[in-house]
Coordinates of C-alpha atoms and ligand atoms in Angstrom, one line a residue:
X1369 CA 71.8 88.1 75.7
X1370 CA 68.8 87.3 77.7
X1371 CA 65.9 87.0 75.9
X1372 CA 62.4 86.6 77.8
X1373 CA 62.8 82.9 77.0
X1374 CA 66.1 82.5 77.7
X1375 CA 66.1 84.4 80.7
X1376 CA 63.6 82.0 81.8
X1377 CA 65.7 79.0 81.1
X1378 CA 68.6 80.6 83.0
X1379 CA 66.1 81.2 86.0
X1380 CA 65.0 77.8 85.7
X1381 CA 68.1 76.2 86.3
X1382 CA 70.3 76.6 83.0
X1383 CA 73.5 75.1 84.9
X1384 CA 76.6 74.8 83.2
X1385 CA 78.8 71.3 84.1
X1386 CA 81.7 72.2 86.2
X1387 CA 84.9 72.6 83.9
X1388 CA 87.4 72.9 86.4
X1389 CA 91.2 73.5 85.1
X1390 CA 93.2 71.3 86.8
X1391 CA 96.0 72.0 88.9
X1392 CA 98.1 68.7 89.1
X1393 CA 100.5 69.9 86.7
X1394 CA 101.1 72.8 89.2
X1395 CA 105.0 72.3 90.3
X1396 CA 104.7 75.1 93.1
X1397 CA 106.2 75.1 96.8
X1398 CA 104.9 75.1 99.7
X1399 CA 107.7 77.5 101.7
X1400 CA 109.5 80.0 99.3
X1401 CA 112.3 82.5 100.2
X1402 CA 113.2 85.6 99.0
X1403 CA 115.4 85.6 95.4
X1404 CA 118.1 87.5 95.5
X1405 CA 121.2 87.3 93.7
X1406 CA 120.0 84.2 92.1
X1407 CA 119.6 82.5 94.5
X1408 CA 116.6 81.4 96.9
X1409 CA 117.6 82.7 100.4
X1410 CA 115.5 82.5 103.8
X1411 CA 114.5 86.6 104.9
X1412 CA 117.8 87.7 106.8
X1413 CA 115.1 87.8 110.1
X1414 CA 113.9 84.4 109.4
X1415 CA 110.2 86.4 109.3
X1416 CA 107.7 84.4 106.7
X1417 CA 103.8 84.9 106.0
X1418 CA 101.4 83.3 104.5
X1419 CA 99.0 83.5 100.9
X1420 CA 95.9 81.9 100.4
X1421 CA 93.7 81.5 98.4
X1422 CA 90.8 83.9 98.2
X1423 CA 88.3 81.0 97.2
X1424 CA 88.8 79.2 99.7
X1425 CA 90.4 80.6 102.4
X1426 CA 93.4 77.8 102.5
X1427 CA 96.9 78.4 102.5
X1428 CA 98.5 78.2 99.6
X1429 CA 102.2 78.7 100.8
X1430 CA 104.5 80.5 103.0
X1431 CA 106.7 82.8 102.1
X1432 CA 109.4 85.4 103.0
X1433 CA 109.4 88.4 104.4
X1434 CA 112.0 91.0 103.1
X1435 CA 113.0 93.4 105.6
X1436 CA 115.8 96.5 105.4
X1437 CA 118.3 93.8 105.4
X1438 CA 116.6 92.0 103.0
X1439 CA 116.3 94.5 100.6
X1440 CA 120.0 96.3 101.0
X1441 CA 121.2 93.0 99.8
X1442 CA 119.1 92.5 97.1
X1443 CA 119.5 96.1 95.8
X1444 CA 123.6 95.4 96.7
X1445 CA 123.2 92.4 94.4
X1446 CA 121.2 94.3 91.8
X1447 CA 124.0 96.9 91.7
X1448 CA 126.6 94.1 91.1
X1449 CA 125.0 92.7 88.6
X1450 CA 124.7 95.7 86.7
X1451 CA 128.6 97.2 87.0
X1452 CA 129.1 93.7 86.1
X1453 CA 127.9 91.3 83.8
X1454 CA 125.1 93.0 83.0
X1455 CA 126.4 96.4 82.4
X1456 CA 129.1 94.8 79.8
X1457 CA 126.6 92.8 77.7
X1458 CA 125.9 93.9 74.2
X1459 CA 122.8 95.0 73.9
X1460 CA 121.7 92.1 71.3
X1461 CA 123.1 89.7 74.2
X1462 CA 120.3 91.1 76.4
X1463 CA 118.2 91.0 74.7
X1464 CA 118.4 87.2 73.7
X1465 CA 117.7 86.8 77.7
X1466 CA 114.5 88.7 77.5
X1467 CA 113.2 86.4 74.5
X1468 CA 114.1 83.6 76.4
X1469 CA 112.0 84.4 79.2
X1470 CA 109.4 85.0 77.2
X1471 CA 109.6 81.9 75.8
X1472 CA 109.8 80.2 79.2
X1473 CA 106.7 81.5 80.0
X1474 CA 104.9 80.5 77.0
X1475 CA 105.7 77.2 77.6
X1476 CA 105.0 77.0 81.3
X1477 CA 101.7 79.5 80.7
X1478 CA 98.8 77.0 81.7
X1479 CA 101.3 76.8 85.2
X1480 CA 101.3 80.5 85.6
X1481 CA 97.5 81.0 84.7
X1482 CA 96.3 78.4 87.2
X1483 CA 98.4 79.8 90.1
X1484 CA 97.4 83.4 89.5
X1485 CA 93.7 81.9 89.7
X1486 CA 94.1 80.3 93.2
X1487 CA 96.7 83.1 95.1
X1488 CA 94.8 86.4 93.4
X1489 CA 91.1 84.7 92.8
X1490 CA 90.6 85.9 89.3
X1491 CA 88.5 83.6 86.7
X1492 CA 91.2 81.1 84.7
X1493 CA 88.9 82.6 81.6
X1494 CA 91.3 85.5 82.8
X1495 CA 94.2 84.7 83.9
X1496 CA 94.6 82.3 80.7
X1497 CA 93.3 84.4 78.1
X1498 CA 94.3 87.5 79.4
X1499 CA 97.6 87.7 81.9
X1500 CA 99.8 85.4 80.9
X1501 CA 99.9 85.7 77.1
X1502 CA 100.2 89.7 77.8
X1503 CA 102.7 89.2 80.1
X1504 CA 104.8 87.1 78.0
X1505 CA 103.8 89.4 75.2
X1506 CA 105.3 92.1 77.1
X1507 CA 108.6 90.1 77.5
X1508 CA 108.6 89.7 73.4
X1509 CA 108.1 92.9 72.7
X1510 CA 110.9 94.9 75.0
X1511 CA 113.4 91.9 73.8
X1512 CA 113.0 93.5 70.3
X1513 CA 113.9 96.8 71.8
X1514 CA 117.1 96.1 73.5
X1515 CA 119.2 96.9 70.2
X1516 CA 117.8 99.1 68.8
X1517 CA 117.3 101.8 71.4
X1518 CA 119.2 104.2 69.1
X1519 CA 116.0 103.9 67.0
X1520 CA 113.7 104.9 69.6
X1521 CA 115.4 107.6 70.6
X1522 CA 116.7 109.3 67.2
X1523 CA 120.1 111.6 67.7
X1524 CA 120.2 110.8 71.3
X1525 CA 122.0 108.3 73.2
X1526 CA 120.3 106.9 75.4
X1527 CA 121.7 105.5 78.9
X1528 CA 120.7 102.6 81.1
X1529 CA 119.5 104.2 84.8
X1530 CA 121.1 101.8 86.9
X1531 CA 118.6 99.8 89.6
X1532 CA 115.1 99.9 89.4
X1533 CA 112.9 99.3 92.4
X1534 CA 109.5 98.3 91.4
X1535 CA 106.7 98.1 94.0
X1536 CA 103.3 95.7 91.9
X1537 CA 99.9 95.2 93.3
X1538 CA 97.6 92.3 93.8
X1539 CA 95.1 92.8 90.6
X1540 CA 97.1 91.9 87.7
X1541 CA 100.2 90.1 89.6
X1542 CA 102.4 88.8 86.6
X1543 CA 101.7 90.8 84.0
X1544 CA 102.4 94.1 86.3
X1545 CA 105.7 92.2 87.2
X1546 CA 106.6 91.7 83.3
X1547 CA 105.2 95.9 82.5
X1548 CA 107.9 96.5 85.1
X1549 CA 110.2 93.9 84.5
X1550 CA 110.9 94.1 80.6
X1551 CA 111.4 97.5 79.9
X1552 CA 114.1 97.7 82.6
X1553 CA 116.0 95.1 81.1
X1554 CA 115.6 95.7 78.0
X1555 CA 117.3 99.0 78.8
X1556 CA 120.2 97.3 80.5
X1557 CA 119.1 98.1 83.6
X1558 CA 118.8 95.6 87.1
X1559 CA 115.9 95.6 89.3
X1560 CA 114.3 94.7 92.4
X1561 CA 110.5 94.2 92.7
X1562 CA 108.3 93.4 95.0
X1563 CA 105.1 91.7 94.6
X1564 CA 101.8 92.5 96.7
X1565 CA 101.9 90.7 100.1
X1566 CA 98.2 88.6 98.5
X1567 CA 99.4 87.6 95.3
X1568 CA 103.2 87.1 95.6
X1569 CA 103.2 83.4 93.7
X1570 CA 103.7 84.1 90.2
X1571 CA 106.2 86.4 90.6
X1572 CA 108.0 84.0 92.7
X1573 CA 107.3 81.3 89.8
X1574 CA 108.9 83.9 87.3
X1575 CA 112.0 84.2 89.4
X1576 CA 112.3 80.3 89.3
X1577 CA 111.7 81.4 84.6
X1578 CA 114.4 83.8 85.3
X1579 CA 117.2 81.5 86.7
X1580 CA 115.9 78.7 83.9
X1581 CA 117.2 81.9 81.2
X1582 CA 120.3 81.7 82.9
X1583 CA 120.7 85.4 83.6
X1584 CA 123.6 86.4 85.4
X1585 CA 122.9 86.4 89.2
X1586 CA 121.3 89.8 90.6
X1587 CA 120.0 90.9 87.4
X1588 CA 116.5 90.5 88.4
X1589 CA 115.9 90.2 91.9
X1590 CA 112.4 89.5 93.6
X1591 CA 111.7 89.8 97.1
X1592 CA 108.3 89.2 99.2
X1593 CA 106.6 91.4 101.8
X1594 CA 103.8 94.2 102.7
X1595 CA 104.1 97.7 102.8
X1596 CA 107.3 98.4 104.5
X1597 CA 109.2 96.4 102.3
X1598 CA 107.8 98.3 99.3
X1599 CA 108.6 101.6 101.4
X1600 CA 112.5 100.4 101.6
X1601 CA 112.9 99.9 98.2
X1602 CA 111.6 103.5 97.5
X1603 CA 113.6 105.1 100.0
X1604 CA 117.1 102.9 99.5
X1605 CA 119.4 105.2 98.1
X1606 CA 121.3 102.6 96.0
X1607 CA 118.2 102.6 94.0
X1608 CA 118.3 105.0 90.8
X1609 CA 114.5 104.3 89.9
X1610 CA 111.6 103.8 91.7
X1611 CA 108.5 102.1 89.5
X1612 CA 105.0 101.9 91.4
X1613 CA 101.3 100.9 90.4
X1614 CA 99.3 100.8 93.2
X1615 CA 96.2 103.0 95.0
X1616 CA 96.8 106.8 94.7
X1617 CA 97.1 106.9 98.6
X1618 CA 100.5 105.1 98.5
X1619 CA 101.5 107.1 95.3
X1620 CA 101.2 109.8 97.0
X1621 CA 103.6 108.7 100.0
X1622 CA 105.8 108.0 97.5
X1623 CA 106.2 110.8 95.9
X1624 CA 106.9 112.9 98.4
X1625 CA 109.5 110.8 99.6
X1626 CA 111.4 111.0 96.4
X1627 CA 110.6 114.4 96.4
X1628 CA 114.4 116.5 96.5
X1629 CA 116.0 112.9 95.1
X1630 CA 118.0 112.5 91.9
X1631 CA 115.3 109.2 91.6
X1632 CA 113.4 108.5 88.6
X1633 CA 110.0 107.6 89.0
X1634 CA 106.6 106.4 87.1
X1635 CA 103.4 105.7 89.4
X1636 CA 100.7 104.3 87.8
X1637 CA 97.8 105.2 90.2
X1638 CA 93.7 104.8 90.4
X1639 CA 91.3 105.6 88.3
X1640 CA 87.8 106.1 87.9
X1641 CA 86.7 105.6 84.5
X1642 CA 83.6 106.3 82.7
X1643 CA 82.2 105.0 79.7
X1644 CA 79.2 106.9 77.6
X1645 CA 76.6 105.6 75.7
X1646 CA 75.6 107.8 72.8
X1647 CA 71.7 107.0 72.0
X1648 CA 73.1 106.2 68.5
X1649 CA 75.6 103.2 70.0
X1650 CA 75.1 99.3 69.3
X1651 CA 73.5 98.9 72.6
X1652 CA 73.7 94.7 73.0
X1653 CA 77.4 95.8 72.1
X1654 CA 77.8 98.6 74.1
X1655 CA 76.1 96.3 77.2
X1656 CA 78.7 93.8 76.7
X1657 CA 81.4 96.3 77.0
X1658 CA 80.4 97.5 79.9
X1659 CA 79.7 94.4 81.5
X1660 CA 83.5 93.4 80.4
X1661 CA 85.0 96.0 81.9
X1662 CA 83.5 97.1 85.5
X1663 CA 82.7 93.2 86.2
X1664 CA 84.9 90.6 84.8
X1665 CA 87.7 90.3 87.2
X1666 CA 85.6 91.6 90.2
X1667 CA 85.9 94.9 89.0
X1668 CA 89.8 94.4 89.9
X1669 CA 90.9 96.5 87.3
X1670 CA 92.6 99.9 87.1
X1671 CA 91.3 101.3 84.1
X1672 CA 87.6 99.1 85.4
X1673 CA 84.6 101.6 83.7
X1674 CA 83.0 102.2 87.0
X1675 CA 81.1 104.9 85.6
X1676 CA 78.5 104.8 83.3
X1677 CA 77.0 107.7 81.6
X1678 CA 73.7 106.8 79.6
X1679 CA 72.0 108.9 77.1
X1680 CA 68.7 109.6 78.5
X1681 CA 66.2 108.4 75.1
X1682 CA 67.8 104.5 75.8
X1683 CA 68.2 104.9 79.9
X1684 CA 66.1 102.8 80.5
X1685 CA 66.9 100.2 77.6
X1686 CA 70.4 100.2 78.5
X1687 CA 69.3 99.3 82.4
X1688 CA 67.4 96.4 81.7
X1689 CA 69.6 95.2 79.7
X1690 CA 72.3 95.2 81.8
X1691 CA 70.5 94.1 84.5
X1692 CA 69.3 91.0 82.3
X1693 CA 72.7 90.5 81.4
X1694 CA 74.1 90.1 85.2
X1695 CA 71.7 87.9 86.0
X1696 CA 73.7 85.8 83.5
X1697 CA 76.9 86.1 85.0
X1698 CA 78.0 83.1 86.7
X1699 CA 79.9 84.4 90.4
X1700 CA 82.2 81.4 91.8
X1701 CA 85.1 78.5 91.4
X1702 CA 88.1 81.3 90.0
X1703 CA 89.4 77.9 88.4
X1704 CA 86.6 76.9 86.3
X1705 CA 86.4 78.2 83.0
X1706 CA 82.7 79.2 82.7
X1707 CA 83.7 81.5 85.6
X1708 CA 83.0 85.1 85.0
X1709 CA 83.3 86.4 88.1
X1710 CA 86.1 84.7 90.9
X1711 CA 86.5 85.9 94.6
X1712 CA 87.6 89.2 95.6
X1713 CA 91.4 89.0 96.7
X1714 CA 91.4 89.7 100.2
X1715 CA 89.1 89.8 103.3
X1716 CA 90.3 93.8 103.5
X1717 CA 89.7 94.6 99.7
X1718 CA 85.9 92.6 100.6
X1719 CA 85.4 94.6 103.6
X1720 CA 86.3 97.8 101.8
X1721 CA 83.6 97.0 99.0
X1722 CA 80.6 96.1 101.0
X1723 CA 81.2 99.3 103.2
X1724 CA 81.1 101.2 99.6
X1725 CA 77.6 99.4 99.0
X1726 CA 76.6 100.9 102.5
X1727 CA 77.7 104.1 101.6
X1728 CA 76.1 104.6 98.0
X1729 CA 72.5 103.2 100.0
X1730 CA 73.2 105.8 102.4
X1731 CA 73.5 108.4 99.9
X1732 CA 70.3 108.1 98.7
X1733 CA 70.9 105.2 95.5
X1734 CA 69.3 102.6 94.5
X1735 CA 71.2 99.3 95.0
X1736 CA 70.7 96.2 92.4
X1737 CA 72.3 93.5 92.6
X1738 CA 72.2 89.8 90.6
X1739 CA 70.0 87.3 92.5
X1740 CA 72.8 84.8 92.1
X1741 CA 74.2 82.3 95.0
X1742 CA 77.7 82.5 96.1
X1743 CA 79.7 80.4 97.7
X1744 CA 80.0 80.0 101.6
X1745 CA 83.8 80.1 102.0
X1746 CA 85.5 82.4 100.7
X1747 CA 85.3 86.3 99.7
X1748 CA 82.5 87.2 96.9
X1749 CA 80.9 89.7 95.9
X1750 CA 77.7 90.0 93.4
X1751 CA 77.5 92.4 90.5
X1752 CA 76.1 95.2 91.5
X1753 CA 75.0 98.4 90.1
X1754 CA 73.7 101.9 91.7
X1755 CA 71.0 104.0 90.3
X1756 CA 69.5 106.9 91.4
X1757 CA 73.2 108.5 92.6
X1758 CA 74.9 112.1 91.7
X1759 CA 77.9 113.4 90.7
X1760 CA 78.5 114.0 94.5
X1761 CA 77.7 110.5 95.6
X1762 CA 81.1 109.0 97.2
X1763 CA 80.4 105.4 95.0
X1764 CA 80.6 107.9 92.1
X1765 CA 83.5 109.9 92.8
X1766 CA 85.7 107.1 94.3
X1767 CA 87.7 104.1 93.4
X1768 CA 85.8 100.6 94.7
X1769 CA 87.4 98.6 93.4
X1770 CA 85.1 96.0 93.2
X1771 CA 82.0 94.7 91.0
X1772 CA 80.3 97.8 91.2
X1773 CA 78.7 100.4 88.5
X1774 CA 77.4 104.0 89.2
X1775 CA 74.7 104.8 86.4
X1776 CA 73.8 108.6 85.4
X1777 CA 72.3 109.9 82.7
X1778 CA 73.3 112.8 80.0
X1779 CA 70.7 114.5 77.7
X1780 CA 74.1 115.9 75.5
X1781 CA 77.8 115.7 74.3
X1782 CA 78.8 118.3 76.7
X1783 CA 77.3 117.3 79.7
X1784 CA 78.6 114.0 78.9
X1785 CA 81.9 115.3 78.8
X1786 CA 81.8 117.5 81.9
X1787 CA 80.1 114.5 84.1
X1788 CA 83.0 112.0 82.4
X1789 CA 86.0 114.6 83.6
X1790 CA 84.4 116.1 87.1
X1791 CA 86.7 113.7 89.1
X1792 CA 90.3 113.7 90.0
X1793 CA 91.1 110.5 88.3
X1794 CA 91.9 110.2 84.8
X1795 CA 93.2 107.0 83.3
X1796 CA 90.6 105.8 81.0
X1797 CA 87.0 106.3 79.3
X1798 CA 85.0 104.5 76.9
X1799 CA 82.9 105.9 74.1
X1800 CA 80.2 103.7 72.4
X1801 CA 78.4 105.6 69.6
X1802 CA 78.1 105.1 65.9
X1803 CA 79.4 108.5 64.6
X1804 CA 83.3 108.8 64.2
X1805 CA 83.3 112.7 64.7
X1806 CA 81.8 111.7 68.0
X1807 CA 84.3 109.1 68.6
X1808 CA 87.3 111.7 67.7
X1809 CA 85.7 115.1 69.4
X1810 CA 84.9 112.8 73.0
X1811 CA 88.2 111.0 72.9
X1812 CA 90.0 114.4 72.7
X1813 CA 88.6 116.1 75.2
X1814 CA 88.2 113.4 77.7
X1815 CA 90.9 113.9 80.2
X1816 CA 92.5 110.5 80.6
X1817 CA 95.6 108.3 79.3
X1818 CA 93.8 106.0 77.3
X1819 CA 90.2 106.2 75.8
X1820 CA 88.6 103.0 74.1
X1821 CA 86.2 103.6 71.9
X1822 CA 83.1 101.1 70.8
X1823 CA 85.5 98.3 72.7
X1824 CA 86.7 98.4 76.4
X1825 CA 89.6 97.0 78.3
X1826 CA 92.0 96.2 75.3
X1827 CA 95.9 95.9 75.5
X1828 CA 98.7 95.7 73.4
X1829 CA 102.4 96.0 74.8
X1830 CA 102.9 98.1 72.0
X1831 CA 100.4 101.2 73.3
X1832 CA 101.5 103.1 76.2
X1833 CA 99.0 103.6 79.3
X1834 CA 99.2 105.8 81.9
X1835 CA 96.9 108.9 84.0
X1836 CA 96.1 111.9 84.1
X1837 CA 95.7 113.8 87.0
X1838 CA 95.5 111.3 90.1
X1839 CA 95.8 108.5 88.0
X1840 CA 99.2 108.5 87.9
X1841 CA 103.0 109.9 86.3
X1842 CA 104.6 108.8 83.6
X1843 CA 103.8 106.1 81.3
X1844 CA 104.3 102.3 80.6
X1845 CA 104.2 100.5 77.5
X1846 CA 105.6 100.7 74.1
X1847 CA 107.9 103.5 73.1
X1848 CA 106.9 105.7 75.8
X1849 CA 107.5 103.4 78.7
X1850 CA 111.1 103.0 77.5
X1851 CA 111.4 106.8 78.2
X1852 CA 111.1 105.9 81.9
X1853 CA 114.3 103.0 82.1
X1854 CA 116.6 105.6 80.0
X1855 CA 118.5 108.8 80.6
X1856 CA 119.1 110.8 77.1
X1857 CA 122.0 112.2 76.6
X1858 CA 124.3 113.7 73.2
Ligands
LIG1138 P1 98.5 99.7 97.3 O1 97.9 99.4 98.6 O2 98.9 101.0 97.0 O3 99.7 98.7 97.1 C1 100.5 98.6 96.0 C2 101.9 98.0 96.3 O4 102.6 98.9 97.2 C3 101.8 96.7 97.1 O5 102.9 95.9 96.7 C4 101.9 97.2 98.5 O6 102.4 96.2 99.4 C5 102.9 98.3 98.4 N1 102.9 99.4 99.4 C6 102.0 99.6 100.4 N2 102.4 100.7 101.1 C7 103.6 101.1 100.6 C8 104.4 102.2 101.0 N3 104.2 103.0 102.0 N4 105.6 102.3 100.2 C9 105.8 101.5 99.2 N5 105.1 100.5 98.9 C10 103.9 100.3 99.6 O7 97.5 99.2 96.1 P2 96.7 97.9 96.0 O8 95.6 98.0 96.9 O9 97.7 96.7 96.1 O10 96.3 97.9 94.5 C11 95.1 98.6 94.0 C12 95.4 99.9 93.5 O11 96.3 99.8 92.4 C13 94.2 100.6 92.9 O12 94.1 101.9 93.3 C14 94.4 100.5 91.4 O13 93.7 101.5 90.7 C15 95.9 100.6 91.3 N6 96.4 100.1 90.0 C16 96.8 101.0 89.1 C17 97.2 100.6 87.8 C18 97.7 101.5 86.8 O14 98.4 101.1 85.9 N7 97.4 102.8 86.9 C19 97.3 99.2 87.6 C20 96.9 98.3 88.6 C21 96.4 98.8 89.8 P3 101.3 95.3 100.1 O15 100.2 95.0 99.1 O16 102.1 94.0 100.4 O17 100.8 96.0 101.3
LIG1139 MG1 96.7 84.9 97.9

């Protein structure tokens, strides 16, 4: 925490070396087709784009785009796959696949980490300590389901779906793939996902994991794209599920395309989240949380606490604080590890931030942001917080997406608690107080799928997530997001 004398050093020119993580041991491509029946195969219309990196704005690789064609073969392959090979397996069979995936990825993780870095721009801090071993963790965890789904489901039997079509965005690349990924499999059932059109490498790199586990061909098929790819998986009707996280915008599409259709569904939407600070919270604590979760990752972040709701006797503590504390925060190289804060992902997602800074200025708030330098190439933003903004204010009621925090105050519970649910999202909140009645009566009443309380952004495969309202249907993650892979019958 900055201290006046520390805060003085750091203005002074406190630099850190640079601790770049390397990326020579980086066995990536620099063309890659589509994977479909396990097999690499050129897009049936020869059509490829390009990813770059956000950092730097150089081309990373080129890659396939999936059209119609491209996705009726992968789903045709899918469908093989699972009236085949995969349909027969013993469950304990399966699931020795999904552990050695898992495994694959453990051992190949500082690969994966660095590549999500340079395609996606988050910090390596991140992607190292954060994606990949969850990812993988997911992978571990539904293996250990796969034979014992009679347990989960007690009395019932419960039956795979068939193929899954799984639609990912471009914030958490791999470790939405493996959410998606591992409890389909684990269910017995085939899939076909498609990565965002910015971040499509380490999902490419896992389909290279999944034919090194040997699974039979078409089990897991991945193909590249933009939007109308994702919109033909959805709308195939060889598909039997349809899993999507992405903006509510799209969800919505979605949904009423599948609307009148025997197809399953989750969509794991936007949110909005607000975190309240109780006058009786750690504050230094309660700062750090906050800072972790609307900031790290550029404010990438579903479940990011965008909102912050201040009791009004340590306003004004909590403020300087935080602003002290982003002055620390170092904005740059995604790749080196004192990173906090990378490059946005795209030129679009930047565009669509700074016309949300606009905006909240517009609307009568007070705009702060860290005095730090950024780098000239590239797509950055600075950590930036609004003051002086309502519950009407646009930055308040909608998802950024970006480094940015809308501060209010509360003089009590309730108004805490109306200001915290007056929006239309609902997938998380944070509490920070030092009373556990508090803790239980707030995290009851707030209206979202998962509330952290005196800690932010924390995830186990073993807790399910998912929204309320806006945010989203059905949920992913332990028991419950087996629910979603399985149909239940006597
Ligand atoms: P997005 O624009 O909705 O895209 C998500 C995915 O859907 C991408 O693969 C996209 O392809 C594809 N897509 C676009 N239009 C489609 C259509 N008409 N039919 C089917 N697929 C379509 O979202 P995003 O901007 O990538 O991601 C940010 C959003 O995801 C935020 O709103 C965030 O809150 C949400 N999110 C939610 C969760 C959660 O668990 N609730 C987790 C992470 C992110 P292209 O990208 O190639 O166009
Ligand atoms: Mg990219």
């Amino acid at each position: 925490m900055a201290t006046p004398e520390n805060k003085l050093a750091f203005d002074g020119g406190w630099e850190y070396d640079p601790a770049p993580e390397g990326v020579e041991h980086i066995r990536a491509k620099k063309r890659y087709g589509l994977y479909i029946g396990g097999k690499f195969v050129a897009a049936e219309k020869g059509r490829t784009f390009d990813t770059i990196n956000p950092a730097t704005e150089e081309k990373l690789a080129r890659v396939a785009q999936a059209s119609e064609l491209d996705v009726d073969k992968a789903v045709k392959a899918a469908r093989k796959a699972y009236t085949g090979p995969w349909g027969r397996m013993k469950a304990s069979e399966r699931g020795k696949y999904i552990f050695r995936i898992a495994r694959i990825m453990q051992e190949r993780a500082r690969e994966f980490a660095a590549i999500e870095s340079l395609d996606g721009g988050k910090p390596i801090r991140e992607s190292r300590d954060v994606d990949v071993p969850l990812a993988a963790a997911h992978f571990f965890y539904y293996a250990g389901w796969a034979d014992k789904l009679e347990y989960a489901f007690p009395g019932r039997k419960a039956k795979s779906l068939g193929v899954a079509g799984q639609v990912i965005p471009w914030n958490f690349p791999l470790l939405m793939a493996a959410w998606k990924l591992a409890p389909a499999l684990a269910c017995g059932n085939t899939a076909v996902l498609k990565p965002a059109e910015t971040t499509p490498l380490t999902a490419l790199k896992l389909a290279e994991v999944i034919a090194d586990a040997d699974l039979p061909p078409g089990v897991v098929n991945i193909i590249t794209g933009a939007g109308d790819t994702g919109a033909a998986i959805v709308n195939h009707p060889g598909v039997d599920k349809v899993a999507f996280t992405g903006s509510t915008g799209v969800g919505r599409i979605i949904q009423k395309a599948l609307a009148g259709t025997n197809k399953k569904y989750t969509l794991e939407l936007g949110g909005k989240a607000a975190n309240i600070i109780f006058a009786d919270a750690a504050i230094d604590q309660a700062v750090e949380g906050i800072v972790n979760g609307i900031f790290f990752n550029q404010g990438h972040v579903c479940c990011a606490g965008s909102r912050l709701f201040v009791q009004e006797a340590v306003a004004e503590e909590v403020i300087q604080k935080l602003k002290d504390r982003m002055e620390t925060l170092i904005v740059g190289d995604p790749l080196d590890k004192n990173t906090d804060i990378g490059a946005i992902n795209s030129s679009m997602q930047l565009e669509k931030i700074q016309s949300y800074l606009e905006i909240g200025q517009q609307e009568g708030g007070t705009m702060h942001q860290s005095s730090c330098s950024v780098p000239e190439t590239g797509y950055w933003c600075r950590p930036t917080i609004f003051t002086g903004v309502s519950q009407s204010n646009r930055v308040v009621q909608e998802e950024i997406f970006g480094p940015v925090l809308a501060i209010q105050t509360f003089r009590t519970f309730d108004e805490a608690l109306s200001k915290a649910n007056n929006t239309p999202y609902g997938l998380s909140g944070g509490v920070w107080t030092d009373k556990g009645a508090k803790i239980f009566k707030m995290t009851q009443s707030v209206r979202a799928g998962v509330v952290w309380a005196n800690t932010f952004n924390k995830f186990d495969p073993s807790s399910p997530f998912g929204g309320y309202k806006e945010s989203g249907v059905g949920r992913e993650g332990g028991l419950h997001g087996l629910d979603a892979y399985v149909k239940l019958g006597v």
